[in-house]
Amino acid sequence: MAPTEHDPLLLLRQSIASGSAVVPTVSADVGAPEVALSQSTHLTFTSPAHIALPIETPTRFVSGDTPVDLRSIYFTWLNREVAIPEYNSFASQLNTDLAGKGQVHKFTYIEKLDLITWLEGASEDSECIKPLAGDKDGSASTAAAALASKGAAAPAINSTLGRSGKGTLDPRLAGIHNGERKMGDRNTLLRGIKPTDFSHVRKLAAGFTTKKSSHPSSTHIANNPSIASHQKQKRPDPIILLSPSASSLLRMSNIKSFLEGSQYVPPHHASASNTSANMLQINRLMKDIDTNRPMRFILVEGTEQFKPEYWNRVVAVFTTGQSWQFKNYKWSNPNELFRHVPGIFVGWRGEQPPESVCAWGHRVMNVAVDRWTNPGMTTVDSSRWRDREVVESIWKTIENNMRSKGWKRDQAPASI
């Protein structure tokens, strides 16, 4: 099968899931040696077969209505653990090495997180990845991504995932289809001995369909492309801002165990996460907003890469009371900031909060955790049962604010 018939994103996701080698080369030949990314002309996949794609092949990942090339996607995956400033520095160096032969796209940290999450198999769809060609509702693309995340062969772009009789069907998917219970049509479903005539139902429904089509509001919605496209958009993930201060009790290393596991550990403790990432994601079921699906929250310390529309997604700001934290915020004045977003201060139990936190009033939630009494302990202290009470009160405050701002199951507020 020709290389152009394969989807680059699905091939890369399938190779990551199966642990197969992905090698930059200077040609599509089988024996082509591995070269530096700045010198390569092709990206060679070794599984399920030898497939070499041009390094500048455009992908379905779109940034600002522009497809991102395969070189930029692969470069971002190689630097997935690197912080944004270092990532931008490495990208600039690669652009210099390319010497005009190409240009590496620099992702924003939200786009980078979305791409890495999809490539790792943590999600089956992405806001930035367009469906496969001919896939109108996105179901075929989701099914293809699910197969690739299990290490199965990525389907060709021009093949079909259904039973339409066109293209080549993956053998594993064919086995799944063979085990399905075949559905009947309107005649065979009733298990009758002869076909049943339902033409009289069409006559009865004619009056209702005529009234529905003549309704002005439904006609207006159907003919308004801006409203129709808005209804298809997915709800963006809410954002929680952390304090970058070294004196903060909650940093990127321990915030996940605190908000998800309801256990506080010091930021530099042995049981804390040893990560240098400047963004994380956690999941939480917000029952008053969506009772069926957990919501994904993005946690970041800095706002240097923020786009203006990201501020409408901020649902909480953790602070130590130091006003320099808000210098690059949309609302640099604390009193103005906390009129839009609730603040959260976490201190030690028995200690008074800073005067600045008290001066900001009720818009900043003041909670306290017990001190870490055993510095030599290498595991989580099971006696810290009061941490859960503190965490639940924080989530309750965040959820109440999200409801008041207009967060819904499939919709985020247009402004806060």
GROMACS .gro file of C-alpha atoms in nm:
model
  416
    1MET     CA    1   0.000   0.000   0.000
    2ALA     CA    2   0.141   0.342  -0.088
    3PRO     CA    3   0.261   0.554   0.204
    4THR     CA    4   0.027   0.841   0.118
    5GLU     CA    5  -0.269   0.617   0.193
    6HIS     CA    6  -0.185   0.606   0.567
    7ASP     CA    7  -0.279   0.857   0.832
    8PRO     CA    8   0.038   0.989   1.004
    9LEU     CA    9  -0.130   1.052   1.341
   10LEU     CA   10  -0.277   0.702   1.363
   11LEU     CA   11   0.055   0.545   1.261
   12LEU     CA   12   0.242   0.738   1.529
   13ARG     CA   13  -0.017   0.656   1.796
   14GLN     CA   14  -0.008   0.286   1.700
   15SER     CA   15   0.374   0.282   1.712
   16ILE     CA   16   0.376   0.445   2.056
   17ALA     CA   17   0.122   0.194   2.189
   18SER     CA   18   0.313  -0.107   2.053
   19GLY     CA   19   0.657   0.029   2.141
   20SER     CA   20   0.772   0.011   1.779
   21ALA     CA   21   1.059   0.222   1.653
   22VAL     CA   22   0.993   0.545   1.463
   23VAL     CA   23   1.306   0.654   1.274
   24PRO     CA   24   1.384   0.976   1.082
   25THR     CA   25   1.563   0.888   0.756
   26VAL     CA   26   1.683   1.053   0.435
   27SER     CA   27   1.487   0.822   0.204
   28ALA     CA   28   1.196   0.579   0.196
   29ASP     CA   29   1.423   0.277   0.137
   30VAL     CA   30   1.404  -0.015   0.379
   31GLY     CA   31   1.772   0.001   0.472
   32ALA     CA   32   1.792   0.379   0.510
   33PRO     CA   33   1.996   0.473   0.822
   34GLU     CA   34   1.866   0.693   1.102
   35VAL     CA   35   1.968   1.060   1.081
   36ALA     CA   36   1.909   1.375   1.282
   37LEU     CA   37   1.563   1.527   1.255
   38SER     CA   38   1.707   1.840   1.091
   39GLN     CA   39   1.854   1.629   0.808
   40SER     CA   40   1.567   1.383   0.756
   41THR     CA   41   1.330   1.382   0.462
   42HIS     CA   42   1.112   1.090   0.575
   43LEU     CA   43   0.976   0.943   0.898
   44THR     CA   44   0.987   0.564   0.889
   45PHE     CA   45   0.746   0.346   1.090
   46THR     CA   46   0.856  -0.014   1.152
   47SER     CA   47   0.521  -0.160   1.261
   48PRO     CA   48   0.291  -0.315   1.141
   49ALA     CA   49   0.505  -0.290   0.824
   50HIS     CA   50   0.779  -0.069   0.683
   51ILE     CA   51   0.601   0.259   0.607
   52ALA     CA   52   0.793   0.578   0.523
   53LEU     CA   53   0.611   0.911   0.502
   54PRO     CA   54   0.759   1.245   0.389
   55ILE     CA   55   0.859   1.442   0.698
   56GLU     CA   56   0.659   1.746   0.582
   57THR     CA   57   0.334   1.551   0.536
   58PRO     CA   58   0.044   1.762   0.670
   59THR     CA   59  -0.159   1.595   0.945
   60ARG     CA   60  -0.515   1.625   1.075
   61PHE     CA   61  -0.394   1.827   1.374
   62VAL     CA   62  -0.495   2.188   1.306
   63SER     CA   63  -0.355   2.496   1.478
   64GLY     CA   64  -0.520   2.822   1.379
   65ASP     CA   65  -0.692   2.660   1.076
   66THR     CA   66  -0.350   2.541   0.948
   67PRO     CA   67  -0.258   2.169   0.936
   68VAL     CA   68   0.056   2.090   1.136
   69ASP     CA   69   0.326   1.889   0.956
   70LEU     CA   70   0.452   1.546   1.067
   71ARG     CA   71   0.797   1.679   1.166
   72SER     CA   72   0.642   1.917   1.422
   73ILE     CA   73   0.419   1.641   1.562
   74TYR     CA   74   0.710   1.399   1.604
   75PHE     CA   75   0.937   1.670   1.750
   76THR     CA   76   0.672   1.759   2.009
   77TRP     CA   77   0.631   1.394   2.108
   78LEU     CA   78   1.009   1.361   2.160
   79ASN     CA   79   0.998   1.668   2.387
   80ARG     CA   80   0.676   1.581   2.568
   81GLU     CA   81   0.839   1.595   2.915
   82VAL     CA   82   1.014   1.927   2.851
   83ALA     CA   83   0.881   2.252   2.998
   84ILE     CA   84   0.742   2.512   2.757
   85PRO     CA   85   1.041   2.754   2.771
   86GLU     CA   86   1.289   2.472   2.697
   87TYR     CA   87   1.055   2.331   2.431
   88ASN     CA   88   1.044   2.669   2.252
   89SER     CA   89   1.424   2.696   2.277
   90PHE     CA   90   1.473   2.349   2.125
   91ALA     CA   91   1.226   2.432   1.847
   92SER     CA   92   1.413   2.753   1.763
   93GLN     CA   93   1.741   2.560   1.749
   94LEU     CA   94   1.589   2.301   1.514
   95ASN     CA   95   1.454   2.578   1.288
   96THR     CA   96   1.807   2.720   1.274
   97ASP     CA   97   1.949   2.378   1.185
   98LEU     CA   98   1.689   2.335   0.909
   99ALA     CA   99   1.829   2.650   0.743
  100GLY     CA  100   1.512   2.734   0.556
  101LYS     CA  101   1.435   2.376   0.447
  102GLY     CA  102   1.137   2.368   0.680
  103GLN     CA  103   0.983   2.519   0.989
  104VAL     CA  104   0.886   2.351   1.316
  105HIS     CA  105   0.551   2.465   1.452
  106LYS     CA  106   0.561   2.583   1.815
  107PHE     CA  107   0.253   2.456   1.997
  108THR     CA  108   0.089   2.648   2.278
  109TYR     CA  109   0.093   2.450   2.601
  110ILE     CA  110  -0.281   2.374   2.573
  111GLU     CA  111  -0.231   2.238   2.220
  112LYS     CA  112   0.075   2.043   2.334
  113LEU     CA  113  -0.117   1.887   2.623
  114ASP     CA  114  -0.405   1.797   2.392
  115LEU     CA  115  -0.170   1.635   2.138
  116ILE     CA  116   0.035   1.436   2.392
  117THR     CA  117  -0.281   1.315   2.568
  118TRP     CA  118  -0.419   1.185   2.238
  119LEU     CA  119  -0.093   1.022   2.126
  120GLU     CA  120  -0.052   0.844   2.461
  121GLY     CA  121  -0.401   0.695   2.423
  122ALA     CA  122  -0.551   0.878   2.723
  123SER     CA  123  -0.829   1.018   2.504
  124GLU     CA  124  -0.998   0.901   2.184
  125ASP     CA  125  -1.076   1.245   2.041
  126SER     CA  126  -0.927   1.593   2.038
  127GLU     CA  127  -1.056   1.943   1.978
  128CYS     CA  128  -0.765   2.010   1.740
  129ILE     CA  129  -0.772   1.686   1.536
  130LYS     CA  130  -1.008   1.676   1.239
  131PRO     CA  131  -1.197   1.354   1.154
  132LEU     CA  132  -1.072   1.121   0.884
  133ALA     CA  133  -1.173   1.195   0.526
  134GLY     CA  134  -1.532   1.089   0.466
  135ASP     CA  135  -1.605   1.054   0.839
  136LYS     CA  136  -1.890   1.299   0.890
  137ASP     CA  137  -1.981   1.231   1.254
  138GLY     CA  138  -1.633   1.140   1.382
  139SER     CA  139  -1.728   0.785   1.485
  140ALA     CA  140  -1.486   0.621   1.241
  141SER     CA  141  -1.201   0.843   1.359
  142THR     CA  142  -1.272   0.756   1.723
  143ALA     CA  143  -1.281   0.385   1.642
  144ALA     CA  144  -0.954   0.412   1.449
  145ALA     CA  145  -0.789   0.591   1.742
  146ALA     CA  146  -0.909   0.321   1.981
  147LEU     CA  147  -0.756   0.050   1.760
  148ALA     CA  148  -0.427   0.239   1.733
  149SER     CA  149  -0.403   0.289   2.111
  150LYS     CA  150  -0.412  -0.093   2.152
  151GLY     CA  151  -0.124  -0.140   1.909
  152ALA     CA  152  -0.350  -0.261   1.628
  153ALA     CA  153  -0.271  -0.169   1.272
  154ALA     CA  154  -0.377   0.184   1.186
  155PRO     CA  155  -0.634   0.179   0.907
  156ALA     CA  156  -0.569   0.345   0.574
  157ILE     CA  157  -0.723   0.684   0.508
  158ASN     CA  158  -0.921   0.561   0.210
  159SER     CA  159  -1.042   0.244   0.385
  160THR     CA  160  -1.364   0.213   0.580
  161LEU     CA  161  -1.431   0.104   0.934
  162GLY     CA  162  -1.785   0.000   0.868
  163ARG     CA  163  -1.941  -0.260   0.643
  164SER     CA  164  -1.995  -0.039   0.341
  165GLY     CA  165  -1.826  -0.278   0.098
  166LYS     CA  166  -1.556  -0.026   0.003
  167GLY     CA  167  -1.185  -0.042   0.080
  168THR     CA  168  -0.995  -0.293   0.294
  169LEU     CA  169  -1.131  -0.388   0.636
  170ASP     CA  170  -0.883  -0.456   0.915
  171PRO     CA  171  -0.887  -0.833   1.001
  172ARG     CA  172  -0.931  -0.770   1.373
  173LEU     CA  173  -1.224  -0.538   1.310
  174ALA     CA  174  -1.372  -0.794   1.072
  175GLY     CA  175  -1.362  -1.051   1.352
  176ILE     CA  176  -1.549  -0.812   1.579
  177HIS     CA  177  -1.814  -0.754   1.312
  178ASN     CA  178  -1.856  -1.129   1.265
  179GLY     CA  179  -1.952  -1.162   1.632
  180GLU     CA  180  -2.217  -0.893   1.615
  181ARG     CA  181  -2.584  -0.969   1.624
  182LYS     CA  182  -2.728  -0.877   1.288
  183MET     CA  183  -3.007  -0.622   1.303
  184GLY     CA  184  -3.319  -0.649   1.092
  185ASP     CA  185  -3.511  -0.386   0.903
  186ARG     CA  186  -3.861  -0.265   0.985
  187ASN     CA  187  -4.011  -0.575   0.826
  188THR     CA  188  -3.797  -0.853   0.972
  189LEU     CA  189  -3.772  -0.694   1.317
  190LEU     CA  190  -4.137  -0.780   1.391
  191ARG     CA  191  -4.067  -1.145   1.308
  192GLY     CA  192  -4.369  -1.156   1.079
  193ILE     CA  193  -4.429  -1.425   0.820
  194LYS     CA  194  -4.485  -1.163   0.554
  195PRO     CA  195  -4.373  -0.803   0.494
  196THR     CA  196  -4.574  -0.545   0.685
  197ASP     CA  197  -4.698  -0.232   0.511
  198PHE     CA  198  -4.634   0.083   0.718
  199SER     CA  199  -4.740   0.330   0.450
  200HIS     CA  200  -5.038   0.445   0.663
  201VAL     CA  201  -4.792   0.572   0.928
  202ARG     CA  202  -4.639   0.803   0.671
  203LYS     CA  203  -4.978   0.961   0.609
  204LEU     CA  204  -5.037   1.014   0.979
  205ALA     CA  205  -4.693   1.172   1.026
  206ALA     CA  206  -4.729   1.407   0.729
  207GLY     CA  207  -4.932   1.658   0.932
  208PHE     CA  208  -4.674   1.671   1.210
  209THR     CA  209  -4.373   1.709   0.979
  210THR     CA  210  -4.543   1.992   0.791
  211LYS     CA  211  -4.605   2.187   1.112
  212LYS     CA  212  -4.249   2.128   1.234
  213SER     CA  213  -4.088   2.246   0.910
  214SER     CA  214  -4.297   2.563   0.907
  215HIS     CA  215  -4.192   2.663   1.261
  216PRO     CA  216  -3.984   2.986   1.224
  217SER     CA  217  -3.746   2.922   1.514
  218SER     CA  218  -3.643   2.574   1.400
  219THR     CA  219  -3.595   2.701   1.043
  220HIS     CA  220  -3.381   2.986   1.171
  221ILE     CA  221  -3.156   2.754   1.371
  222ALA     CA  222  -3.116   2.505   1.088
  223ASN     CA  223  -3.024   2.780   0.838
  224ASN     CA  224  -2.785   2.961   1.071
  225PRO     CA  225  -2.437   2.808   1.025
  226SER     CA  226  -2.286   2.997   1.318
  227ILE     CA  227  -2.538   2.849   1.561
  228ALA     CA  228  -2.506   2.502   1.409
  229SER     CA  229  -2.127   2.506   1.434
  230HIS     CA  230  -2.144   2.633   1.791
  231GLN     CA  231  -2.366   2.344   1.889
  232LYS     CA  232  -2.108   2.095   1.759
  233GLN     CA  233  -1.820   2.243   1.960
  234LYS     CA  234  -1.695   2.049   2.261
  235ARG     CA  235  -1.673   2.200   2.604
  236PRO     CA  236  -1.317   2.317   2.680
  237ASP     CA  237  -1.144   2.197   2.995
  238PRO     CA  238  -1.154   2.429   3.299
  239ILE     CA  239  -0.821   2.567   3.424
  240ILE     CA  240  -0.690   2.598   3.782
  241LEU     CA  241  -0.397   2.834   3.844
  242LEU     CA  242  -0.137   2.751   4.111
  243SER     CA  243   0.107   2.983   4.284
  244PRO     CA  244   0.465   2.960   4.152
  245SER     CA  245   0.599   3.078   4.488
  246ALA     CA  246   0.855   2.850   4.655
  247SER     CA  247   0.676   2.906   4.988
  248SER     CA  248   0.348   2.764   4.861
  249LEU     CA  249   0.230   2.447   5.036
  250LEU     CA  250   0.089   2.320   4.706
  251ARG     CA  251   0.315   2.289   4.401
  252MET     CA  252   0.303   2.086   4.081
  253SER     CA  253   0.471   1.796   4.263
  254ASN     CA  254   0.198   1.745   4.526
  255ILE     CA  255  -0.118   1.913   4.392
  256LYS     CA  256  -0.237   1.597   4.214
  257SER     CA  257  -0.220   1.381   4.527
  258PHE     CA  258  -0.394   1.657   4.723
  259LEU     CA  259  -0.687   1.732   4.490
  260GLU     CA  260  -0.732   1.377   4.357
  261GLY     CA  261  -0.617   1.161   4.646
  262SER     CA  262  -0.722   1.391   4.935
  263GLN     CA  263  -0.378   1.346   5.095
  264TYR     CA  264  -0.133   1.628   5.166
  265VAL     CA  265   0.239   1.559   5.135
  266PRO     CA  266   0.514   1.826   5.133
  267PRO     CA  267   0.623   1.935   4.783
  268HIS     CA  268   0.975   1.793   4.826
  269HIS     CA  269   0.876   1.476   5.011
  270ALA     CA  270   0.989   1.137   4.882
  271SER     CA  271   0.629   1.031   4.812
  272ALA     CA  272   0.555   1.348   4.609
  273SER     CA  273   0.566   1.335   4.230
  274ASN     CA  274   0.912   1.406   4.088
  275THR     CA  275   0.800   1.612   3.789
  276SER     CA  276   0.932   1.922   3.616
  277ALA     CA  277   0.620   1.972   3.406
  278ASN     CA  278   0.454   2.312   3.421
  279MET     CA  279   0.105   2.170   3.360
  280LEU     CA  280  -0.093   1.871   3.482
  281GLN     CA  281  -0.442   1.732   3.437
  282ILE     CA  282  -0.673   1.579   3.696
  283ASN     CA  283  -1.025   1.439   3.678
  284ARG     CA  284  -1.313   1.513   3.914
  285LEU     CA  285  -1.681   1.424   3.900
  286MET     CA  286  -1.879   1.747   3.943
  287LYS     CA  287  -2.221   1.604   4.023
  288ASP     CA  288  -2.408   1.935   4.005
  289ILE     CA  289  -2.276   1.994   3.650
  290ASP     CA  290  -2.243   1.648   3.494
  291THR     CA  291  -2.350   1.341   3.689
  292ASN     CA  292  -2.220   1.090   3.433
  293ARG     CA  293  -1.872   1.198   3.324
  294PRO     CA  294  -1.576   1.327   3.527
  295MET     CA  295  -1.450   1.667   3.416
  296ARG     CA  296  -1.087   1.713   3.321
  297PHE     CA  297  -0.911   2.009   3.486
  298ILE     CA  298  -0.584   2.159   3.364
  299LEU     CA  299  -0.344   2.281   3.635
  300VAL     CA  300  -0.074   2.537   3.550
  301GLU     CA  301   0.154   2.769   3.743
  302GLY     CA  302   0.225   3.041   3.487
  303THR     CA  303   0.016   3.232   3.233
  304GLU     CA  304   0.291   3.329   2.989
  305GLN     CA  305   0.141   3.115   2.710
  306PHE     CA  306  -0.221   3.212   2.781
  307LYS     CA  307  -0.445   3.315   2.495
  308PRO     CA  308  -0.711   3.578   2.580
  309GLU     CA  309  -0.994   3.322   2.561
  310TYR     CA  310  -0.825   3.097   2.819
  311TRP     CA  311  -0.919   3.335   3.099
  312ASN     CA  312  -1.285   3.245   3.055
  313ARG     CA  313  -1.191   2.888   3.153
  314VAL     CA  314  -1.013   2.975   3.481
  315VAL     CA  315  -1.223   2.843   3.773
  316ALA     CA  316  -0.987   2.890   4.070
  317VAL     CA  317  -0.660   3.059   4.170
  318PHE     CA  318  -0.443   2.917   4.451
  319THR     CA  319  -0.244   3.197   4.618
  320THR     CA  320   0.004   3.250   4.901
  321GLY     CA  321  -0.102   3.613   4.949
  322GLN     CA  322   0.185   3.753   4.741
  323SER     CA  323   0.049   4.002   4.489
  324TRP     CA  324   0.342   3.960   4.246
  325GLN     CA  325   0.179   3.632   4.144
  326PHE     CA  326  -0.087   3.831   3.953
  327LYS     CA  327   0.156   4.057   3.763
  328ASN     CA  328   0.092   3.890   3.424
  329TYR     CA  329  -0.274   3.803   3.489
  330LYS     CA  330  -0.559   3.955   3.293
  331TRP     CA  331  -0.668   4.117   3.620
  332SER     CA  332  -0.346   4.215   3.799
  333ASN     CA  333  -0.533   4.383   4.083
  334PRO     CA  334  -0.625   4.115   4.342
  335ASN     CA  335  -0.958   4.275   4.431
  336GLU     CA  336  -1.057   4.281   4.062
  337LEU     CA  337  -0.924   3.929   4.002
  338PHE     CA  338  -1.123   3.770   4.284
  339ARG     CA  339  -1.443   3.933   4.162
  340HIS     CA  340  -1.415   3.707   3.857
  341VAL     CA  341  -1.239   3.398   3.995
  342PRO     CA  342  -1.247   3.253   4.349
  343GLY     CA  343  -0.915   3.254   4.535
  344ILE     CA  344  -0.794   2.972   4.760
  345PHE     CA  345  -0.532   3.006   5.034
  346VAL     CA  346  -0.397   2.687   5.197
  347GLY     CA  347  -0.196   2.734   5.517
  348TRP     CA  348  -0.098   2.544   5.831
  349ARG     CA  349  -0.365   2.470   6.088
  350GLY     CA  350  -0.329   2.698   6.392
  351GLU     CA  351  -0.148   2.978   6.204
  352GLN     CA  352  -0.299   3.309   6.102
  353PRO     CA  353  -0.322   3.374   5.727
  354PRO     CA  354  -0.124   3.668   5.582
  355GLU     CA  355  -0.272   4.016   5.621
  356SER     CA  356  -0.310   4.045   5.244
  357VAL     CA  357  -0.534   3.736   5.233
  358CYS     CA  358  -0.751   3.877   5.513
  359ALA     CA  359  -0.771   4.212   5.333
  360TRP     CA  360  -0.906   4.046   5.017
  361GLY     CA  361  -1.211   3.937   5.215
  362HIS     CA  362  -1.457   3.657   5.154
  363ARG     CA  363  -1.363   3.616   4.788
  364VAL     CA  364  -1.052   3.423   4.897
  365MET     CA  365  -1.125   3.091   5.066
  366ASN     CA  366  -0.899   3.032   5.368
  367VAL     CA  367  -0.835   2.664   5.457
  368ALA     CA  368  -0.572   2.495   5.671
  369VAL     CA  369  -0.407   2.152   5.678
  370ASP     CA  370  -0.225   1.977   5.962
  371ARG     CA  371   0.151   2.009   5.973
  372TRP     CA  372   0.364   1.720   5.849
  373THR     CA  373   0.473   1.579   6.185
  374ASN     CA  374   0.715   1.304   6.073
  375PRO     CA  375   0.976   1.435   5.824
  376GLY     CA  376   1.143   1.093   5.804
  377MET     CA  377   0.831   0.909   5.690
  378THR     CA  378   0.866   0.788   5.330
  379THR     CA  379   0.502   0.691   5.275
  380VAL     CA  380   0.172   0.878   5.299
  381ASP     CA  381   0.058   0.931   5.658
  382SER     CA  382  -0.272   0.741   5.699
  383SER     CA  383  -0.364   0.950   6.003
  384ARG     CA  384  -0.424   1.260   5.790
  385TRP     CA  385  -0.796   1.198   5.766
  386ARG     CA  386  -0.881   1.568   5.798
  387ASP     CA  387  -0.719   1.639   5.460
  388ARG     CA  388  -1.023   1.492   5.283
  389GLU     CA  389  -1.252   1.737   5.458
  390VAL     CA  390  -1.038   2.029   5.339
  391VAL     CA  391  -1.022   1.899   4.981
  392GLU     CA  392  -1.398   1.844   4.963
  393SER     CA  393  -1.462   2.201   5.081
  394ILE     CA  394  -1.228   2.334   4.810
  395TRP     CA  395  -1.402   2.135   4.537
  396LYS     CA  396  -1.742   2.248   4.665
  397THR     CA  397  -1.635   2.611   4.634
  398ILE     CA  398  -1.503   2.553   4.282
  399GLU     CA  399  -1.819   2.369   4.175
  400ASN     CA  400  -2.052   2.637   4.314
  401ASN     CA  401  -1.857   2.907   4.131
  402MET     CA  402  -1.863   2.709   3.805
  403ARG     CA  403  -2.239   2.670   3.826
  404SER     CA  404  -2.288   3.042   3.893
  405LYS     CA  405  -2.066   3.131   3.595
  406GLY     CA  406  -2.265   2.911   3.356
  407TRP     CA  407  -2.063   2.589   3.327
  408LYS     CA  408  -2.281   2.306   3.199
  409ARG     CA  409  -2.235   1.947   3.088
  410ASP     CA  410  -2.148   2.041   2.729
  411GLN     CA  411  -2.095   2.415   2.754
  412ALA     CA  412  -1.852   2.661   2.907
  413PRO     CA  413  -1.925   3.030   2.980
  414ALA     CA  414  -1.847   3.279   2.705
  415SER     CA  415  -1.708   3.522   2.962
  416ILE     CA  416  -1.657   3.544   3.338
   0.00000   0.00000   0.00000
